[in-house]
PDB file of C-alpha atoms in Angstrom:
ATOM      1  CA  MET A   1     -22.245 -24.368  12.972  1.00 72.00           C
ATOM      2  CA  ASN A   2     -19.943 -27.329  13.373  1.00 80.00           C
ATOM      3  CA  GLU A   3     -16.741 -25.549  14.443  1.00 85.00           C
ATOM      4  CA  PHE A   4     -15.723 -22.128  15.802  1.00 89.00           C
ATOM      5  CA  ILE A   5     -12.313 -20.767  14.804  1.00 88.00           C
ATOM      6  CA  ILE A   6     -10.717 -17.805  16.566  1.00 91.00           C
ATOM      7  CA  MET A   7      -8.166 -16.027  14.351  1.00 90.00           C
ATOM      8  CA  VAL A   8      -5.730 -13.645  16.019  1.00 90.00           C
ATOM      9  CA  ALA A   9      -2.911 -11.523  14.644  1.00 87.00           C
ATOM     10  CA  ILE A  10      -0.463 -12.342  17.423  1.00 88.00           C
ATOM     11  CA  GLU A  11       2.479 -14.693  17.799  1.00 86.00           C
ATOM     12  CA  ASN A  12       1.824 -18.270  18.845  1.00 85.00           C
ATOM     13  CA  ASP A  13       0.963 -18.509  22.530  1.00 86.00           C
ATOM     14  CA  VAL A  14       1.168 -22.031  23.986  1.00 86.00           C
ATOM     15  CA  THR A  15      -0.740 -21.100  27.165  1.00 90.00           C
ATOM     16  CA  LEU A  16      -3.611 -19.603  25.201  1.00 91.00           C
ATOM     17  CA  GLN A  17      -3.595 -22.537  22.787  1.00 89.00           C
ATOM     18  CA  GLU A  18      -3.817 -25.025  25.690  1.00 90.00           C
ATOM     19  CA  HIS A  19      -6.654 -23.022  27.249  1.00 92.00           C
ATOM     20  CA  ILE A  20      -8.639 -23.047  23.986  1.00 90.00           C
ATOM     21  CA  CYS A  21      -7.901 -26.769  23.561  1.00 88.00           C
ATOM     22  CA  ASN A  22      -9.288 -27.484  27.062  1.00 91.00           C
ATOM     23  CA  ILE A  23     -12.409 -25.445  26.316  1.00 92.00           C
ATOM     24  CA  SER A  24     -12.822 -27.313  23.042  1.00 88.00           C
ATOM     25  CA  LEU A  25     -12.502 -30.749  24.704  1.00 91.00           C
ATOM     26  CA  LYS A  26     -15.144 -29.818  27.294  1.00 92.00           C
ATOM     27  CA  ARG A  27     -17.474 -28.569  24.558  1.00 89.00           C
ATOM     28  CA  ILE A  28     -17.037 -31.790  22.541  1.00 88.00           C
ATOM     29  CA  GLU A  29     -17.826 -33.853  25.665  1.00 91.00           C
ATOM     30  CA  GLN A  30     -21.024 -31.804  26.017  1.00 92.00           C
ATOM     31  CA  GLY A  31     -21.951 -32.517  22.403  1.00 89.00           C
ATOM     32  CA  LYS A  32     -21.193 -28.942  21.296  1.00 89.00           C
ATOM     33  CA  TRP A  33     -18.997 -27.780  18.427  1.00 87.00           C
ATOM     34  CA  PRO A  34     -15.236 -27.548  18.997  1.00 90.00           C
ATOM     35  CA  VAL A  35     -13.262 -24.317  19.243  1.00 91.00           C
ATOM     36  CA  LYS A  36      -9.911 -23.720  17.536  1.00 90.00           C
ATOM     37  CA  ILE A  37      -7.464 -20.858  17.572  1.00 90.00           C
ATOM     38  CA  LEU A  38      -5.254 -19.807  14.677  1.00 88.00           C
ATOM     39  CA  PHE A  39      -2.352 -17.476  15.332  1.00 86.00           C
ATOM     40  CA  TRP A  40      -0.830 -15.143  12.757  1.00 84.00           C
ATOM     41  CA  ASP A  41       1.770 -17.688  11.608  1.00 80.00           C
ATOM     42  CA  ASP A  42      -1.001 -20.247  11.087  1.00 79.00           C
ATOM     43  CA  ILE A  43      -3.027 -17.749   9.058  1.00 79.00           C
ATOM     44  CA  VAL A  44      -0.032 -16.820   6.891  1.00 74.00           C
ATOM     45  CA  HIS A  45       0.768 -20.484   6.317  1.00 71.00           C
ATOM     46  CA  SER A  46      -2.854 -21.209   5.333  1.00 73.00           C
ATOM     47  CA  ILE A  47      -2.881 -18.362   2.847  1.00 69.00           C
ATOM     48  CA  LYS A  48       0.530 -19.219   1.367  1.00 68.00           C
ATOM     49  CA  SER A  49      -0.408 -22.852   0.865  1.00 67.00           C
ATOM     50  CA  ASP A  50      -3.775 -22.136  -0.785  1.00 66.00           C
ATOM     51  CA  GLN A  51      -3.602 -20.782  -4.363  1.00 64.00           C
ATOM     52  CA  THR A  52      -7.219 -19.587  -4.190  1.00 63.00           C
ATOM     53  CA  MET A  53      -6.475 -17.563  -1.053  1.00 61.00           C
ATOM     54  CA  LEU A  54      -3.303 -16.162  -2.597  1.00 61.00           C
ATOM     55  CA  ARG A  55      -5.238 -15.002  -5.644  1.00 60.00           C
ATOM     56  CA  LEU A  56      -7.902 -13.448  -3.407  1.00 59.00           C
ATOM     57  CA  TYR A  57      -5.602 -11.578  -1.022  1.00 60.00           C
ATOM     58  CA  TYR A  58      -2.568 -10.991  -3.266  1.00 61.00           C
ATOM     59  CA  PRO A  59      -3.916 -10.611  -6.793  1.00 60.00           C
ATOM     60  CA  GLU A  60      -0.898  -8.530  -7.818  1.00 59.00           C
ATOM     61  CA  LEU A  61       1.079 -11.773  -7.800  1.00 60.00           C
ATOM     62  CA  TYR A  62      -1.178 -13.065 -10.562  1.00 55.00           C
ATOM     63  CA  GLN A  63      -2.200  -9.918 -12.395  1.00 54.00           C
ATOM     64  CA  GLY A  64       1.224  -9.336 -13.812  1.00 50.00           C
ATOM     65  CA  HIS A  65       2.517  -6.509 -11.643  1.00 50.00           C
ATOM     66  CA  ILE A  66       5.378  -6.053 -14.133  1.00 48.00           C
ATOM     67  CA  GLU A  67       2.821  -5.751 -16.930  1.00 55.00           C
ATOM     68  CA  VAL A  68       1.091  -2.936 -15.027  1.00 52.00           C
ATOM     69  CA  LEU A  69       4.371  -1.034 -14.760  1.00 49.00           C
ATOM     70  CA  ALA A  70       5.245  -1.741 -18.393  1.00 53.00           C
ATOM     71  CA  GLU A  71       1.860  -0.391 -19.445  1.00 57.00           C
ATOM     72  CA  ALA A  72       2.404   2.661 -17.242  1.00 54.00           C
ATOM     73  CA  SER A  73       5.773   3.207 -18.890  1.00 51.00           C
ATOM     74  CA  MET A  74       4.270   3.076 -22.372  1.00 56.00           C
ATOM     75  CA  ASP A  75       1.481   5.437 -21.294  1.00 59.00           C
ATOM     76  CA  ALA A  76       3.994   7.870 -19.813  1.00 53.00           C
ATOM     77  CA  CYS A  77       6.105   7.829 -22.982  1.00 54.00           C
ATOM     78  CA  GLN A  78       3.039   8.481 -25.130  1.00 60.00           C
ATOM     79  CA  LYS A  79       1.695  11.184 -22.812  1.00 58.00           C
ATOM     80  CA  TYR A  80       5.007  12.961 -22.308  1.00 53.00           C
ATOM     81  CA  PRO A  81       7.097  12.520 -25.472  1.00 56.00           C
ATOM     82  CA  THR A  82       8.838  15.892 -25.324  1.00 72.00           C
ATOM     83  CA  ILE A  83      11.246  17.610 -22.972  1.00 79.00           C
ATOM     84  CA  ILE A  84       9.530  19.468 -20.146  1.00 82.00           C
ATOM     85  CA  GLN A  85      10.814  23.021 -20.323  1.00 79.00           C
ATOM     86  CA  ASN A  86       9.632  24.732 -17.135  1.00 86.00           C
ATOM     87  CA  ALA A  87       8.654  24.095 -13.512  1.00 87.00           C
ATOM     88  CA  HIS A  88       5.049  25.169 -14.088  1.00 88.00           C
ATOM     89  CA  GLU A  89       4.620  22.482 -16.757  1.00 88.00           C
ATOM     90  CA  LEU A  90       6.259  19.872 -14.508  1.00 88.00           C
ATOM     91  CA  ARG A  91       3.896  20.708 -11.602  1.00 89.00           C
ATOM     92  CA  LYS A  92       0.895  20.663 -13.928  1.00 90.00           C
ATOM     93  CA  LEU A  93       1.828  17.224 -15.275  1.00 89.00           C
ATOM     94  CA  PHE A  94       2.547  16.007 -11.737  1.00 90.00           C
ATOM     95  CA  PHE A  95      -0.959  16.956 -10.604  1.00 91.00           C
ATOM     96  CA  THR A  96      -2.495  15.494 -13.757  1.00 90.00           C
ATOM     97  CA  GLU A  97      -0.847  12.180 -12.903  1.00 88.00           C
ATOM     98  CA  ALA A  98      -1.677  12.452  -9.174  1.00 90.00           C
ATOM     99  CA  VAL A  99      -5.353  13.044  -9.938  1.00 91.00           C
ATOM    100  CA  ALA A 100      -5.506  10.311 -12.577  1.00 88.00           C
ATOM    101  CA  GLN A 101      -3.966   7.803 -10.158  1.00 86.00           C
ATOM    102  CA  ARG A 102      -6.120   8.925  -7.186  1.00 88.00           C
ATOM    103  CA  ILE A 103      -3.191   9.862  -4.943  1.00 89.00           C
ATOM    104  CA  GLU A 104      -5.306  11.994  -2.614  1.00 90.00           C
ATOM    105  CA  GLU A 105      -7.712   9.095  -2.129  1.00 89.00           C
ATOM    106  CA  PHE A 106      -4.715   6.835  -1.418  1.00 87.00           C
ATOM    107  CA  LEU A 107      -3.415   9.285   1.204  1.00 87.00           C
ATOM    108  CA  GLU A 108      -6.825   9.548   2.880  1.00 88.00           C
ATOM    109  CA  CYS A 109      -6.929   5.790   3.562  1.00 84.00           C
ATOM    110  CA  ASP A 110      -6.337   4.817   7.161  1.00 79.00           C
ATOM    111  CA  PRO A 111      -3.452   2.336   7.078  1.00 76.00           C
ATOM    112  CA  THR A 112      -4.728   0.593  10.228  1.00 70.00           C
ATOM    113  CA  TYR A 113      -7.672  -0.664   8.179  1.00 72.00           C
ATOM    114  CA  GLY A 114      -5.628  -1.423   5.101  1.00 73.00           C
ATOM    115  CA  ILE A 115      -5.330   0.311   1.773  1.00 77.00           C
ATOM    116  CA  PRO A 116      -7.303  -1.116  -1.145  1.00 79.00           C
ATOM    117  CA  LEU A 117      -5.110  -2.915  -3.659  1.00 75.00           C
ATOM    118  CA  ASP A 118      -6.312  -0.791  -6.584  1.00 77.00           C
ATOM    119  CA  LEU A 119      -5.166   2.377  -4.789  1.00 79.00           C
ATOM    120  CA  THR A 120      -1.821   0.807  -3.907  1.00 79.00           C
ATOM    121  CA  ASN A 121      -1.309  -0.175  -7.551  1.00 78.00           C
ATOM    122  CA  SER A 122      -2.358   3.308  -8.669  1.00 81.00           C
ATOM    123  CA  ALA A 123       0.189   4.868  -6.314  1.00 83.00           C
ATOM    124  CA  ASN A 124       2.888   2.628  -7.796  1.00 81.00           C
ATOM    125  CA  VAL A 125       1.872   3.606 -11.333  1.00 82.00           C
ATOM    126  CA  CYS A 126       1.882   7.282 -10.326  1.00 84.00           C
ATOM    127  CA  VAL A 127       5.412   7.048  -8.920  1.00 84.00           C
ATOM    128  CA  TYR A 128       6.585   5.288 -12.051  1.00 82.00           C
ATOM    129  CA  ALA A 129       4.928   7.810 -14.391  1.00 83.00           C
ATOM    130  CA  ILE A 130       6.349  10.774 -12.463  1.00 87.00           C
ATOM    131  CA  ARG A 131       9.824   9.242 -12.550  1.00 84.00           C
ATOM    132  CA  LYS A 132       9.356   9.090 -16.327  1.00 82.00           C
ATOM    133  CA  LEU A 133       8.431  12.793 -16.242  1.00 83.00           C
ATOM    134  CA  PHE A 134      11.715  13.438 -14.470  1.00 82.00           C
ATOM    135  CA  GLN A 135      13.559  11.768 -17.346  1.00 80.00           C
ATOM    136  CA  ARG A 136      11.985  14.374 -19.601  1.00 80.00           C
ATOM    137  CA  SER A 137      12.919  17.225 -17.245  1.00 83.00           C
ATOM    138  CA  PRO A 138      16.724  17.283 -17.262  1.00 78.00           C
ATOM    139  CA  MET A 139      16.875  21.089 -17.251  1.00 80.00           C
ATOM    140  CA  LEU A 140      14.737  21.253 -14.099  1.00 84.00           C
ATOM    141  CA  ILE A 141      16.826  19.053 -11.808  1.00 82.00           C
ATOM    142  CA  ASP A 142      17.936  22.096  -9.790  1.00 84.00           C
ATOM    143  CA  SER A 143      14.455  23.625  -9.586  1.00 88.00           C
ATOM    144  CA  ASN A 144      12.436  23.823  -6.397  1.00 90.00           C
ATOM    145  CA  SER A 145       9.502  22.054  -8.083  1.00 90.00           C
ATOM    146  CA  TYR A 146      11.689  19.107  -9.021  1.00 88.00           C
ATOM    147  CA  ALA A 147      13.078  18.921  -5.464  1.00 91.00           C
ATOM    148  CA  LEU A 148       9.603  19.059  -3.885  1.00 92.00           C
ATOM    149  CA  ILE A 149       8.173  16.401  -6.202  1.00 92.00           C
ATOM    150  CA  ASN A 150      11.209  14.199  -5.684  1.00 90.00           C
ATOM    151  CA  ALA A 151      10.893  14.555  -1.881  1.00 91.00           C
ATOM    152  CA  PHE A 152       7.209  13.621  -2.185  1.00 91.00           C
ATOM    153  CA  LEU A 153       8.043  10.516  -4.229  1.00 89.00           C
ATOM    154  CA  ASN A 154      10.734   9.436  -1.772  1.00 87.00           C
ATOM    155  CA  SER A 155       8.334   9.894   1.172  1.00 88.00           C
ATOM    156  CA  LEU A 156       5.616   8.026  -0.705  1.00 86.00           C
ATOM    157  CA  ASN A 157       8.002   5.116  -1.321  1.00 82.00           C
ATOM    158  CA  LYS A 158       8.979   5.013   2.380  1.00 82.00           C
ATOM    159  CA  TYR A 159       5.309   5.119   3.394  1.00 81.00           C
ATOM    160  CA  HIS A 160       4.367   2.385   0.952  1.00 73.00           C
ATOM    161  CA  THR A 161       7.220   0.156   2.169  1.00 73.00           C
ATOM    162  CA  ALA A 162       6.433   0.861   5.829  1.00 72.00           C
ATOM    163  CA  ASN A 163       2.815  -0.205   5.323  1.00 62.00           C
ATOM    164  CA  LYS A 164       4.130  -3.724   4.855  1.00 59.00           C
ATOM    165  CA  GLU A 165       6.803  -3.812   7.552  1.00 58.00           C
ATOM    166  CA  SER A 166       6.494  -1.215  10.334  1.00 63.00           C
ATOM    167  CA  ASP A 167       4.466  -0.500  13.412  1.00 72.00           C
ATOM    168  CA  ILE A 168       1.371   1.654  13.006  1.00 75.00           C
ATOM    169  CA  LYS A 169       2.867   4.754  14.708  1.00 81.00           C
ATOM    170  CA  GLU A 170       5.736   4.807  12.230  1.00 82.00           C
ATOM    171  CA  VAL A 171       3.349   4.263   9.319  1.00 82.00           C
ATOM    172  CA  GLU A 172       1.110   7.130  10.455  1.00 84.00           C
ATOM    173  CA  LYS A 173       4.150   9.407  10.888  1.00 87.00           C
ATOM    174  CA  LEU A 174       5.251   8.603   7.334  1.00 87.00           C
ATOM    175  CA  ARG A 175       1.721   9.131   6.018  1.00 87.00           C
ATOM    176  CA  LYS A 176       1.667  12.618   7.543  1.00 90.00           C
ATOM    177  CA  GLU A 177       5.067  13.331   5.982  1.00 91.00           C
ATOM    178  CA  VAL A 178       3.785  12.314   2.534  1.00 90.00           C
ATOM    179  CA  ILE A 179       0.698  14.498   2.947  1.00 91.00           C
ATOM    180  CA  GLU A 180       2.892  17.454   4.021  1.00 92.00           C
ATOM    181  CA  LYS A 181       5.117  17.010   0.954  1.00 91.00           C
ATOM    182  CA  TYR A 182       2.047  16.854  -1.285  1.00 91.00           C
ATOM    183  CA  GLU A 183       0.686  20.045   0.298  1.00 91.00           C
ATOM    184  CA  GLU A 184       4.065  21.795  -0.238  1.00 91.00           C
ATOM    185  CA  ILE A 185       3.810  21.060  -3.960  1.00 90.00           C
ATOM    186  CA  LYS A 186       0.266  22.458  -3.970  1.00 89.00           C
ATOM    187  CA  GLU A 187       1.418  25.596  -2.158  1.00 88.00           C
ATOM    188  CA  GLU A 188       4.269  26.151  -4.601  1.00 84.00           C
ATOM    189  CA  SER A 189       1.783  25.857  -7.460  1.00 77.00           C
ATOM    190  CA  LEU A 190      -0.149  28.786  -6.022  1.00 75.00           C
ATOM    191  CA  ILE A 191       2.895  31.084  -5.967  1.00 63.00           C
TER     192      ILE A 191
END
């Protein structure tokens, strides 16, 4: 080892940085490897300025996120070309999409450890496909099934957005809300 780097997800701290610098200078004087500290802003800057790192940690920027949604749109149009006539059919197609896009697996992920990118993309595709189902369900707008599925999608969108921006307590609260909405749709299907 020729260098030890401490990476922390906190704001820059001058006192801590000076302390690590002093430790590093003493270690170098003793002929040992230096110690560095990188704060969150440093880490973000390193990732943003390195195309290889960007591709590794944010592949959706390079995999054509729009292409994924366009493909989902074409799939939805091919799968659901006709008007959906009743709430039972809408729920059935909702669950078909939810299973195909691994929504339950997505909801089981602990957001504190991160959600795998493939599941995040699948959740986005699921939302898009179900919105396409809604376009084919104009007669069901006033139905309870439509309202429950729409509430689920809105909660899922809030949860997905919060994963990027909010504190963990808020994210977990939203996750529970999404799971509750999903369970309500399941319960209605049993009636």
